[in-house]
């Protein structure tokens, strides 16, 4: 493997020179990044595993080493312990960050880590490295260092292309579809970093409509949006259109069908009656039941109730927050589960994820957003509109 012959000695040289001056390590860091980029998947995994294990604090004699660092000077003790317990690869990440395109390289390095983690046996060290890199990136990507800019059809081609590539909720079908989404009744905002000006970190699509949408055609929807981005975009929209009053997402429900199938095959569920379960098993054994309007009318109130239950009552077993990842995102940002929309996304993806249902998350005043966010984060309290609570 490439790691044995070239990367190991190269990393040692980087640490040796970097300890003396980051400038001395510059060329070797550049060489390391080039070798990593040119490596195939298995070699990349091998490199990441090697860095994570080799440059993590060693377990041997750890308690005795910590004891040696304690002294009557508490501040000095804290500094000693921090210095000893900080992984050595943190310095490698800082050296990479000094490269002209280093921040971009680190973003893609962590993307590789997250992508490869499920395939790595005994991933504890790699997971710890991922967290360390996440924390470093978080200091560089605070909202104060990010720019919010509107993307239009006249924006640089590279950033327009990224908007198309990064759309993960409703795939952009072609250039005509992309042009429509950047058209006069739409707004597309992007968070960018000055080190990655044409590679947006977060993208927010907005549709300007008379009322809150209940189907896929027009919406305010976001992917991995932060509270700050939502507020900054709302302020920009209100400045441009003072008459705007309502702000809402039209969001997918990616895990609803998966959860429903789990409940149908569970012997202990009390949410679905035995009669309904038998009916569902019979229906789902066919591939055309969803084309029958009579069946859809009969099943609608049942599925709407179950979906409302899933979004508001089903929690993640470890965190206590909403199990649905999109719901968790919007609730953490202070939204209200406002309305369920029947057959709002009839695409193949929408059918497979949520039996074509979608949900509006509504954002009210900034003060209410903040209160909702705190209640959810501290107490796992989910704010629900009457339209949803009546379904339960």
XYZ file of C-alpha atoms in Angstrom:
392
model
C 0.000 0.000 0.000
C 1.074 3.584 -0.664
C 0.876 4.456 3.039
C 3.779 2.158 4.005
C 6.204 3.376 1.366
C 5.582 7.099 1.208
C 2.969 8.559 3.534
C 4.372 7.400 6.880
C 7.829 8.930 6.427
C 6.269 12.010 4.852
C 4.044 12.561 7.891
C 6.984 12.159 10.244
C 8.903 14.761 8.230
C 5.912 17.118 8.363
C 5.722 16.892 12.158
C 9.506 17.271 12.512
C 9.642 20.413 10.359
C 6.313 21.805 11.543
C 7.489 21.764 15.148
C 10.272 24.141 14.109
C 8.357 26.349 11.684
C 5.138 25.890 9.687
C 6.928 27.430 6.717
C 9.470 24.585 6.686
C 6.656 22.015 6.453
C 4.803 23.829 3.638
C 6.151 21.805 0.694
C 5.737 18.475 2.462
C 2.140 19.255 3.426
C 1.472 20.109 -0.213
C 3.036 16.788 -1.230
C 0.942 14.882 1.332
C -2.306 16.427 0.071
C -1.387 15.567 -3.511
C -0.670 11.942 -2.574
C -3.919 11.683 -0.630
C -5.954 13.136 -3.515
C -4.376 10.678 -5.948
C -4.990 7.667 -3.696
C -7.815 5.210 -4.291
C -10.505 4.536 -1.710
C -8.702 1.744 0.162
C -5.491 3.739 0.434
C -7.405 6.782 1.661
C -9.009 4.671 4.375
C -5.591 3.268 5.308
C -4.116 6.775 5.530
C -6.962 8.042 7.727
C -6.757 5.024 10.044
C -2.979 5.430 10.341
C -3.217 9.127 11.242
C -6.092 8.553 13.695
C -4.328 5.765 15.635
C -0.658 6.764 15.377
C -1.100 10.421 16.303
C -3.680 9.983 19.053
C -2.474 10.210 22.706
C -1.223 6.792 23.770
C -3.185 4.780 26.327
C -0.113 3.228 27.955
C 0.650 4.685 31.392
C -1.956 7.391 30.833
C -3.044 7.747 34.515
C 0.549 7.938 35.755
C 1.437 10.504 33.099
C -1.472 12.696 34.170
C -0.373 12.416 37.804
C 3.101 13.661 36.903
C 1.592 16.770 35.349
C -0.284 17.917 38.443
C 1.253 20.661 40.511
C 0.275 23.384 42.926
C -0.132 25.727 39.953
C -3.605 24.854 38.667
C -3.275 26.878 35.461
C -0.012 25.151 34.608
C -1.558 21.758 35.344
C -4.418 22.483 32.944
C -1.953 23.548 30.251
C 0.141 20.416 30.764
C -2.872 18.107 30.546
C -4.214 19.891 27.474
C -0.855 19.648 25.748
C -0.568 15.934 26.533
C -4.130 14.980 25.581
C -4.431 16.997 22.360
C -4.004 14.599 19.439
C -0.904 15.236 17.390
C -2.975 15.210 14.205
C -4.560 18.499 15.342
C -1.258 20.139 14.422
C -1.343 18.411 11.032
C -4.801 19.893 10.403
C -3.559 23.362 11.350
C -0.609 22.996 8.983
C -2.967 21.936 6.184
C -5.150 24.961 6.939
C -2.177 27.213 6.154
C -2.060 25.974 2.564
C -3.588 28.231 -0.139
C -6.455 25.757 -0.615
C -6.042 24.129 2.785
C -9.466 24.874 4.274
C -11.098 23.364 1.208
C -8.867 20.284 1.598
C -9.873 19.867 5.241
C -13.582 20.118 4.400
C -13.222 17.337 1.846
C -11.012 15.317 4.190
C -13.750 15.264 6.799
C -16.308 14.408 4.115
C -14.170 11.354 3.323
C -14.004 10.407 6.999
C -17.784 10.524 7.376
C -18.271 8.599 4.141
C -15.792 5.853 5.051
C -16.712 5.440 8.733
C -19.352 2.714 8.183
C -16.717 0.572 6.426
C -14.015 0.910 9.085
C -13.698 -1.824 11.691
C -13.153 -0.557 15.251
C -13.688 3.061 14.189
C -13.287 4.713 17.618
C -9.997 6.453 16.806
C -11.259 7.665 13.418
C -14.472 8.942 15.020
C -12.410 10.859 17.566
C -10.335 12.372 14.743
C -13.517 13.366 12.943
C -14.731 15.190 16.060
C -11.389 16.956 16.441
C -11.494 18.132 12.834
C -15.120 19.181 13.224
C -14.227 21.361 16.205
C -11.381 22.996 14.296
C -13.577 23.712 11.282
C -16.258 25.132 13.567
C -13.855 27.880 14.674
C -13.222 28.841 11.043
C -16.812 28.645 9.876
C -18.586 30.787 12.450
C -21.419 32.874 11.019
C -19.434 36.080 11.509
C -16.841 34.849 9.004
C -19.388 33.728 6.407
C -20.992 35.767 3.658
C -24.651 35.473 2.674
C -25.079 36.158 -1.013
C -27.925 35.766 -3.423
C -27.305 33.343 -6.299
C -28.836 34.320 -9.640
C -28.589 33.085 -13.200
C -25.900 35.760 -13.666
C -23.732 34.440 -10.801
C -20.407 32.745 -11.649
C -20.974 29.491 -13.510
C -19.096 27.488 -10.886
C -21.376 28.506 -8.013
C -24.524 27.992 -10.130
C -23.273 24.500 -10.935
C -22.772 23.824 -7.217
C -26.367 24.870 -6.513
C -27.491 22.202 -8.957
C -25.180 19.532 -7.564
C -25.944 20.164 -3.881
C -29.763 20.128 -4.140
C -30.573 17.071 -2.043
C -34.304 17.458 -1.397
C -35.775 17.994 -4.867
C -33.277 17.067 -7.536
C -32.751 19.659 -10.267
C -33.580 17.882 -13.511
C -31.885 20.090 -16.101
C -30.618 23.598 -16.825
C -34.133 24.857 -17.576
C -35.274 23.666 -14.131
C -32.248 25.334 -12.527
C -32.950 28.619 -14.341
C -36.566 28.495 -13.111
C -35.410 28.042 -9.508
C -33.231 31.134 -9.847
C -36.027 33.086 -11.543
C -37.915 36.267 -10.563
C -40.278 34.640 -8.032
C -37.538 32.618 -6.402
C -34.597 33.485 -4.213
C -31.519 31.364 -3.690
C -29.142 32.307 -0.879
C -25.762 30.750 -0.223
C -23.397 30.833 2.720
C -19.823 31.152 1.444
C -16.411 31.365 3.081
C -13.699 33.634 1.702
C -11.377 30.631 1.411
C -13.999 28.768 -0.693
C -15.785 31.591 -2.563
C -17.383 29.469 -5.298
C -18.150 26.427 -3.176
C -21.230 27.270 -1.059
C -21.404 25.684 2.384
C -25.162 26.026 2.823
C -27.860 26.783 0.275
C -31.344 28.095 0.983
C -34.044 28.080 -1.720
C -37.001 30.424 -1.281
C -40.267 30.666 -3.209
C -42.248 33.921 -3.025
C -45.930 32.913 -2.852
C -49.208 34.333 -1.591
C -49.768 31.557 0.963
C -47.740 28.812 2.600
C -47.274 26.099 0.026
C -48.559 22.551 0.326
C -46.933 20.943 -2.688
C -43.543 20.562 -4.253
C -43.840 23.396 -6.783
C -43.233 26.387 -4.502
C -41.673 26.513 -1.081
C -39.219 27.914 1.347
C -37.011 24.964 1.968
C -33.499 24.444 3.214
C -30.906 21.781 3.599
C -28.803 21.773 6.749
C -29.592 25.413 7.390
C -28.468 27.208 10.514
C -30.553 29.484 12.698
C -28.347 32.437 11.757
C -28.721 31.844 8.012
C -32.495 31.655 8.293
C -32.623 34.945 10.217
C -30.242 36.748 7.858
C -32.201 35.619 4.815
C -35.496 36.649 6.420
C -34.077 40.126 7.059
C -32.899 40.410 3.452
C -36.279 39.269 2.129
C -38.171 41.683 4.385
C -35.950 44.531 3.241
C -36.692 43.647 -0.388
C -40.400 42.850 0.182
C -41.738 44.577 3.357
C -45.141 42.978 2.782
C -43.796 39.479 3.500
C -45.304 38.066 6.699
C -45.061 34.264 6.649
C -41.924 32.145 6.460
C -42.188 28.414 6.155
C -40.336 25.410 4.820
C -41.872 22.682 2.705
C -39.850 19.712 3.852
C -39.497 16.008 3.171
C -40.055 13.368 5.855
C -37.195 11.033 4.913
C -37.623 8.239 7.464
C -41.407 8.037 7.849
C -41.935 5.030 5.575
C -38.992 3.206 7.166
C -40.432 3.783 10.647
C -43.901 2.701 9.496
C -42.536 -0.568 8.108
C -40.757 -1.193 11.425
C -44.029 -0.690 13.301
C -45.937 -2.981 10.947
C -43.445 -5.768 11.570
C -43.209 -5.168 15.310
C -45.097 -7.539 17.580
C -45.203 -5.008 20.420
C -46.573 -1.910 18.683
C -49.719 -0.361 20.143
C -49.919 2.471 17.631
C -51.472 0.432 14.839
C -54.441 -1.855 15.476
C -54.351 -5.459 14.296
C -57.090 -4.748 11.733
C -55.230 -1.794 10.234
C -51.997 -3.772 10.259
C -53.545 -6.621 8.303
C -55.013 -4.167 5.812
C -51.661 -2.420 5.373
C -49.851 -5.717 4.836
C -52.361 -6.595 2.149
C -52.083 -3.203 0.468
C -48.312 -2.943 0.604
C -47.917 -6.376 -0.956
C -49.087 -4.829 -4.237
C -47.283 -2.192 -6.267
C -50.282 -0.255 -7.592
C -52.479 0.462 -4.580
C -51.352 4.092 -4.462
C -52.852 4.616 -7.940
C -56.358 3.830 -6.687
C -58.063 7.084 -5.630
C -60.661 5.230 -3.534
C -57.955 3.484 -1.534
C -56.061 6.767 -1.122
C -59.170 8.459 0.276
C -59.651 5.616 2.779
C -56.047 5.456 3.901
C -55.413 9.198 4.066
C -56.660 9.910 7.649
C -54.791 6.860 8.978
C -51.475 7.737 7.372
C -51.815 11.418 8.280
C -52.367 10.463 11.933
C -49.417 8.085 11.929
C -47.187 10.666 10.278
C -48.199 13.330 12.811
C -47.401 10.839 15.571
C -44.036 10.025 13.994
C -42.966 13.672 13.692
C -44.077 14.770 17.151
C -43.808 11.690 19.388
C -41.130 9.364 18.018
C -37.760 10.275 19.527
C -34.202 9.186 18.880
C -33.279 6.496 21.404
C -29.943 8.123 22.327
C -30.616 11.867 22.169
C -34.304 12.179 23.037
C -34.794 14.529 20.096
C -37.068 13.929 17.104
C -36.076 10.792 15.218
C -36.712 12.374 11.836
C -33.477 14.204 10.863
C -35.186 17.024 8.961
C -37.667 17.582 11.797
C -34.800 17.655 14.287
C -33.015 20.280 12.215
C -35.976 22.652 11.952
C -37.036 22.149 15.579
C -33.522 22.906 16.806
C -33.720 26.121 14.806
C -36.973 27.147 16.478
C -39.653 26.142 13.976
C -43.185 24.911 14.624
C -44.569 21.718 13.056
C -47.266 23.617 11.193
C -49.057 21.428 8.645
C -48.912 17.995 7.012
C -49.472 17.898 3.256
C -51.024 14.824 1.668
C -49.429 13.580 -1.594
C -47.313 16.744 -1.843
C -44.347 14.975 -3.451
C -45.390 12.300 -5.938
C -41.855 11.725 -7.170
C -40.347 8.261 -6.795
C -38.089 9.533 -4.034
C -40.994 11.132 -2.164
C -43.014 7.918 -2.423
C -40.164 5.774 -1.098
C -39.360 8.108 1.787
C -42.692 9.287 3.105
C -45.510 7.838 0.969
C -45.494 11.232 -0.801
C -46.312 13.311 2.282
C -44.476 16.522 3.150
C -44.598 18.910 6.090
C -44.485 22.664 6.604
C -42.250 23.951 9.403
C -43.175 27.531 10.169
C -40.892 30.238 11.524
C -42.502 33.081 13.460
C -40.866 36.109 15.130
C -37.191 35.939 16.073
C -38.087 35.994 19.794
C -40.427 33.042 19.362
C -37.859 31.197 17.256
C -35.318 31.557 20.050
C -37.784 30.410 22.746
C -38.816 27.383 20.694
C -35.192 26.474 20.052
C -34.261 26.637 23.738
C -37.321 24.603 24.776
C -36.488 21.919 22.229
C -32.764 21.714 23.012
C -33.202 21.806 26.806
C -36.509 19.970 27.274
C -37.073 18.151 23.941
C -40.350 20.098 23.725
C -41.835 20.146 20.212
C -44.045 23.075 19.205
C -47.089 21.898 17.206
C -49.751 23.879 15.373
C -53.408 23.000 15.894
C -53.591 21.639 12.329
C -51.174 18.888 13.379
C -52.383 18.314 16.939
C -55.925 17.638 15.626
C -54.548 14.682 13.666
C -53.241 12.919 16.790
